[in-house]
XYZ file of C-alpha atoms in Angstrom:
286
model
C 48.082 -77.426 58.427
C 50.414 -75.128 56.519
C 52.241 -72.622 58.510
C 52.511 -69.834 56.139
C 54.211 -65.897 56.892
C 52.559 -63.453 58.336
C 54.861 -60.775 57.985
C 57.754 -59.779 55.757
C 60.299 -56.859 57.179
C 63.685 -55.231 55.189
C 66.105 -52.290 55.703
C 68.358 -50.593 53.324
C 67.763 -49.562 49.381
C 64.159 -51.210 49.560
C 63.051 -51.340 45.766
C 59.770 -53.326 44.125
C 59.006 -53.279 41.061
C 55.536 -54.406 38.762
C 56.443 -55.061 34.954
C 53.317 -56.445 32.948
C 51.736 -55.282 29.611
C 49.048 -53.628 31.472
C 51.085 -51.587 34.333
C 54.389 -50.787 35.198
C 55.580 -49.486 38.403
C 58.509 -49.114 40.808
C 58.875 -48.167 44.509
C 61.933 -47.660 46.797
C 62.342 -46.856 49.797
C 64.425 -46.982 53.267
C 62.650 -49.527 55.069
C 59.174 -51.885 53.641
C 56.847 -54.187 55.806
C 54.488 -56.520 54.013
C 51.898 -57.935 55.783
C 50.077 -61.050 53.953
C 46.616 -60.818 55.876
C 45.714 -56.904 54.668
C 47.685 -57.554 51.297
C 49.062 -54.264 51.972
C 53.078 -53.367 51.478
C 54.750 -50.181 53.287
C 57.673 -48.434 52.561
C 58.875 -45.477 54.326
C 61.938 -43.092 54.134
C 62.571 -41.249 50.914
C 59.681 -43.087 49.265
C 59.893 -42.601 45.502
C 57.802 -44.249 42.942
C 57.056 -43.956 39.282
C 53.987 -45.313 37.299
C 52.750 -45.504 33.657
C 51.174 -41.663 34.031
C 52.614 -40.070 36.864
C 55.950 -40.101 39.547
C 56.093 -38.916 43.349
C 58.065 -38.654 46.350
C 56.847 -39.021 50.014
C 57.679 -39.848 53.697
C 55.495 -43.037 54.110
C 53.379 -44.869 51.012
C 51.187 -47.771 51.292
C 50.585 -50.313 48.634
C 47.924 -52.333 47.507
C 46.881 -53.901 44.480
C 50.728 -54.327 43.530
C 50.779 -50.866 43.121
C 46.792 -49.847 41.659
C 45.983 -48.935 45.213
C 48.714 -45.954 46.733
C 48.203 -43.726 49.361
C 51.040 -41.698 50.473
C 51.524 -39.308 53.295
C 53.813 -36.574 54.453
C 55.550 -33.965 52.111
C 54.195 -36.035 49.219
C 55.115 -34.647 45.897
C 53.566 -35.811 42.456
C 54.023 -35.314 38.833
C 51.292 -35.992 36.613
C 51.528 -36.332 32.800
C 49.633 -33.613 30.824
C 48.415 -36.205 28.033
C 45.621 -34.822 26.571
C 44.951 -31.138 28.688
C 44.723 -28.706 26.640
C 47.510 -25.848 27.360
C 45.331 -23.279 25.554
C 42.243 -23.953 27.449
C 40.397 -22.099 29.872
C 41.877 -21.451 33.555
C 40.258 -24.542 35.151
C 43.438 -25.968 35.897
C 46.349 -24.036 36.134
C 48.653 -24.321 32.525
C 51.581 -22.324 32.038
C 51.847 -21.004 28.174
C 53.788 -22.487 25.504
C 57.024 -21.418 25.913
C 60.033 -21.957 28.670
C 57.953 -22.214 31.890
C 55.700 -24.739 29.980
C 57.179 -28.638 30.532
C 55.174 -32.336 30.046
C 54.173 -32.826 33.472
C 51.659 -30.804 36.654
C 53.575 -30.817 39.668
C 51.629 -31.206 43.074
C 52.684 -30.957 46.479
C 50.221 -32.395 49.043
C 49.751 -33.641 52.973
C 48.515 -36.893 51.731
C 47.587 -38.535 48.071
C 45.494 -41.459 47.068
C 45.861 -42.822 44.274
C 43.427 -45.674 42.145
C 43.339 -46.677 38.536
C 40.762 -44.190 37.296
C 41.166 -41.893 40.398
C 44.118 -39.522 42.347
C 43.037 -37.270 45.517
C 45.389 -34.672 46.968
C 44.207 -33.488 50.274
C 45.537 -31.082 52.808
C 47.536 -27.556 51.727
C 47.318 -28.581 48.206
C 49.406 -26.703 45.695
C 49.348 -27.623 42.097
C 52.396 -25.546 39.810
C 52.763 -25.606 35.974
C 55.193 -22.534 35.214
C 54.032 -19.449 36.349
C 50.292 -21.015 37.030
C 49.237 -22.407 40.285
C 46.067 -23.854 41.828
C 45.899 -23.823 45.381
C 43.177 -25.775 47.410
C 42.216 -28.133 50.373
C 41.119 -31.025 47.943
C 42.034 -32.010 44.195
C 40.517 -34.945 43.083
C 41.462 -36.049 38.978
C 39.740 -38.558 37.188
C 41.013 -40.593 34.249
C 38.874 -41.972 31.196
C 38.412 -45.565 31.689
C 41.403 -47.140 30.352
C 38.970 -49.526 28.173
C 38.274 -46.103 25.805
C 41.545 -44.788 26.234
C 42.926 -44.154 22.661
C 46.218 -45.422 22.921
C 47.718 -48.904 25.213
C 48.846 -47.315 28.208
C 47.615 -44.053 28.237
C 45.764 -42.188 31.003
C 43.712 -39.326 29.601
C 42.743 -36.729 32.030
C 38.904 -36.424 32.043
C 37.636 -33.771 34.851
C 39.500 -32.174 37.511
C 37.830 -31.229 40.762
C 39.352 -28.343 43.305
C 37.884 -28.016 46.622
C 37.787 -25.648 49.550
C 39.575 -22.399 49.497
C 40.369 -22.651 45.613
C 42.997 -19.947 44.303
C 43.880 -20.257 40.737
C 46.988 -18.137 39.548
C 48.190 -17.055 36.422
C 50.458 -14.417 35.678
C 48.712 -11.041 36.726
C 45.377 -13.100 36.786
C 43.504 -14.226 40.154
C 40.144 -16.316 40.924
C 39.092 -17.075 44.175
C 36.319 -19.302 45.320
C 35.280 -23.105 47.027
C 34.779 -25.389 44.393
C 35.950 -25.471 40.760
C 35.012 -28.137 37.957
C 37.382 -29.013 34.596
C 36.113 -30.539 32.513
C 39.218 -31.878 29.504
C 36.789 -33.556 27.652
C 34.860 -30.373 26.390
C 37.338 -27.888 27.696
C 35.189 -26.512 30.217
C 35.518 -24.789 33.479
C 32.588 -24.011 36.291
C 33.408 -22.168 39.451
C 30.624 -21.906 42.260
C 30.346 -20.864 46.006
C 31.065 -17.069 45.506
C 34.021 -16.231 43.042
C 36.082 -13.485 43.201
C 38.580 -12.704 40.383
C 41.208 -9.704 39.846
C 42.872 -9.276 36.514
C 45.411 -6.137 36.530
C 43.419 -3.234 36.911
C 39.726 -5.314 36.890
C 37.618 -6.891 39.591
C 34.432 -8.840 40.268
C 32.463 -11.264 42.108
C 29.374 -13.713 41.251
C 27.661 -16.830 42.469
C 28.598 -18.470 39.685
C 30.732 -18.722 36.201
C 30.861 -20.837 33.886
C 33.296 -20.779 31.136
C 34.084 -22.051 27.750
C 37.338 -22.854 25.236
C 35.417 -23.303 21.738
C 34.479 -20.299 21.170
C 35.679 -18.931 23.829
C 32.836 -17.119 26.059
C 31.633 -17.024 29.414
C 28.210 -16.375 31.748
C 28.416 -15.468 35.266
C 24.978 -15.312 37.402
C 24.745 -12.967 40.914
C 24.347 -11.195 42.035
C 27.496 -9.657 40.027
C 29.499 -6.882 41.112
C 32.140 -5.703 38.143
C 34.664 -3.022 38.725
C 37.441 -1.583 35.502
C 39.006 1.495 34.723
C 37.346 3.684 33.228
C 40.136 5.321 31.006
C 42.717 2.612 28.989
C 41.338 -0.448 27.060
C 40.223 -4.306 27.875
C 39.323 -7.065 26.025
C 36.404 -9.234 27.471
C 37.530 -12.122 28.383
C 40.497 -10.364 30.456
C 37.792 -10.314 33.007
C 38.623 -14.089 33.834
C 41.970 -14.910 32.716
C 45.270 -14.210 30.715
C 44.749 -15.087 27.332
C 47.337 -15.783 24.338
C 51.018 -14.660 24.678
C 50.250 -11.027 23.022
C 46.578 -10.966 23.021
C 46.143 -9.413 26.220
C 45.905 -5.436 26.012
C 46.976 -3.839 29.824
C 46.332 -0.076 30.456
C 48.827 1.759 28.201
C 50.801 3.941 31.184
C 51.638 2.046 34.328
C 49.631 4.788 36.593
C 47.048 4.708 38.910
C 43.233 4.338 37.981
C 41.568 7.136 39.031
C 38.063 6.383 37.612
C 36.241 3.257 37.874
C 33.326 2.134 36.669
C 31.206 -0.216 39.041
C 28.198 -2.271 37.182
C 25.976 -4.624 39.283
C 23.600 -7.141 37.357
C 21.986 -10.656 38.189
C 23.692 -11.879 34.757
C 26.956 -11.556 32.628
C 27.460 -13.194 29.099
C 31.141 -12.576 28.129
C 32.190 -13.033 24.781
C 35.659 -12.247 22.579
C 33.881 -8.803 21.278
C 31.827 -7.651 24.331
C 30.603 -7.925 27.850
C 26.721 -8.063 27.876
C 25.033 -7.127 31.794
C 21.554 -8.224 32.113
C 18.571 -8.273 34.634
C 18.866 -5.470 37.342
C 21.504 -3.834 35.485
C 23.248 -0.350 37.635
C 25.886 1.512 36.676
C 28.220 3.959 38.710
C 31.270 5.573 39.303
């Protein structure tokens, strides 16, 4: 019989590396136990690794797979490659604009992360920060295109993004609120459900439901829907939901207090660039 290891133990600059055409990846660490039966290697203190489409940092990470398979726990911090998001999209994911605040990678911080080879899950006080844009949730889950489609060797295209329990999306002076949110990179889509809230400057609203669009850019929201703007100054449609190009935005033209509102209720909303069209049940009031 062949007495083989059970266990494998080491202290002090713990580093393991992967090189092969199909996956590169490093890990270091403080301390690292193997054990042969699970197949499973852990490394704690000042974890670090980096892999073909994203990085991290964390107090305790667990390998499997030679590195497909990592879950990682404690003050875990991740930085994901952009690839193929669209910066000018819709406010599914939080994007900052194209210009200093904008940078390659999302950067997440997370209680714990699992991570798979078409799959990463961030779960507990999850915080998600591109710029001036931040998503804020209990649960993001991000799912890659199969790597057998992927257009390029090596290159993880993001194909939906999934937010999860107290969702709060951020950008600039630009606010939605709700429990579940659905990007969708491949058709530049976003659907929020579970009662949504959103505040944009002076603007305010709520609805069951919204669903958005990049190309052309429009939007329909079902109810019941409760709208609130100014009355006096000017808006562009789509304001309603999110900050849109650089200087395309128009805010009210005196920083002063809105002293007339307007307050529409409907079952339905379509939202386009030109105009904001209430149907079914439609009431109006200030």
């Amino acid at each position: 019989k062949t007495n083989l290891f059970e266990q494998i133990t080491g202290e002090n600059n713990v580093e393991i590396q992967v090189d092969k055409p199909d996956q590169r990846f490093t890990a270091s660490g403080d301390q690292f136990i193997y054990s042969r039966s699970q197949e499973e290697l852990a490394i704690s203190g000042n974890v670090r690794w980096s892999a073909d489409n994203q990085k991290g940092s964390a107090d305790f990470v667990t390998l499997r797979e030679n590195g497909h398979d990592l879950s990682a726990t404690g003050n875990v911090k991740m930085e994901l490659k952009k690839n193929e998001i669209e910066s000018g999209g819709l406010i599914g994911i939080p994007m900052a604009n194209k210009d200093k605040e904008a940078n390659d990678f999302l950067t997440s911080f997370s209680d714990n992360l699992n991570s798979h080879t078409n799959r990463i899950s961030l779960f507990g006080n999850v915080a998600v920060k591109d710029g001036d844009a931040s998503l804020d949730c209990e649960t993001l889950n991000i799912y890659f295109k199969d790597q057998d489609n992927a257009s390029t060797e090596n290159e993880y295209q993001v194909e939906w993004i999934e937010a999860l329990g107290r969702v709060k999306i951020y950008e600039k002076t630009h606010r939605i609120e709700t429990q579940h949110a659905i990007y969708k990179a491949t058709d530049s889509t976003a659907n929020f459900d579970q009662h949504v809230r959103w505040y944009s400057d002076d603007l305010q609203g709520e609805a069951d439901q919204i669903s958005m669009w990049n190309e052309p850019r429009h939007a329909l929201a079902e109810g019941p829907i409760i709208v609130i703007m100014p009355v006096e100054g000017k808006i562009q449609p789509l304001e309603l939901f999110g900050p849109l190009d650089n200087n395309s935005g128009t805010k009210q033209t005196q920083n002063t207090k809105v002293e007339h509102e307007l307050q529409i209720t409907s079952d339905k909303m379509r939202v386009s660039e030109e105009q904001v069209h209430f149907q079914e049940n439609v009431v109006a009031k200030m």
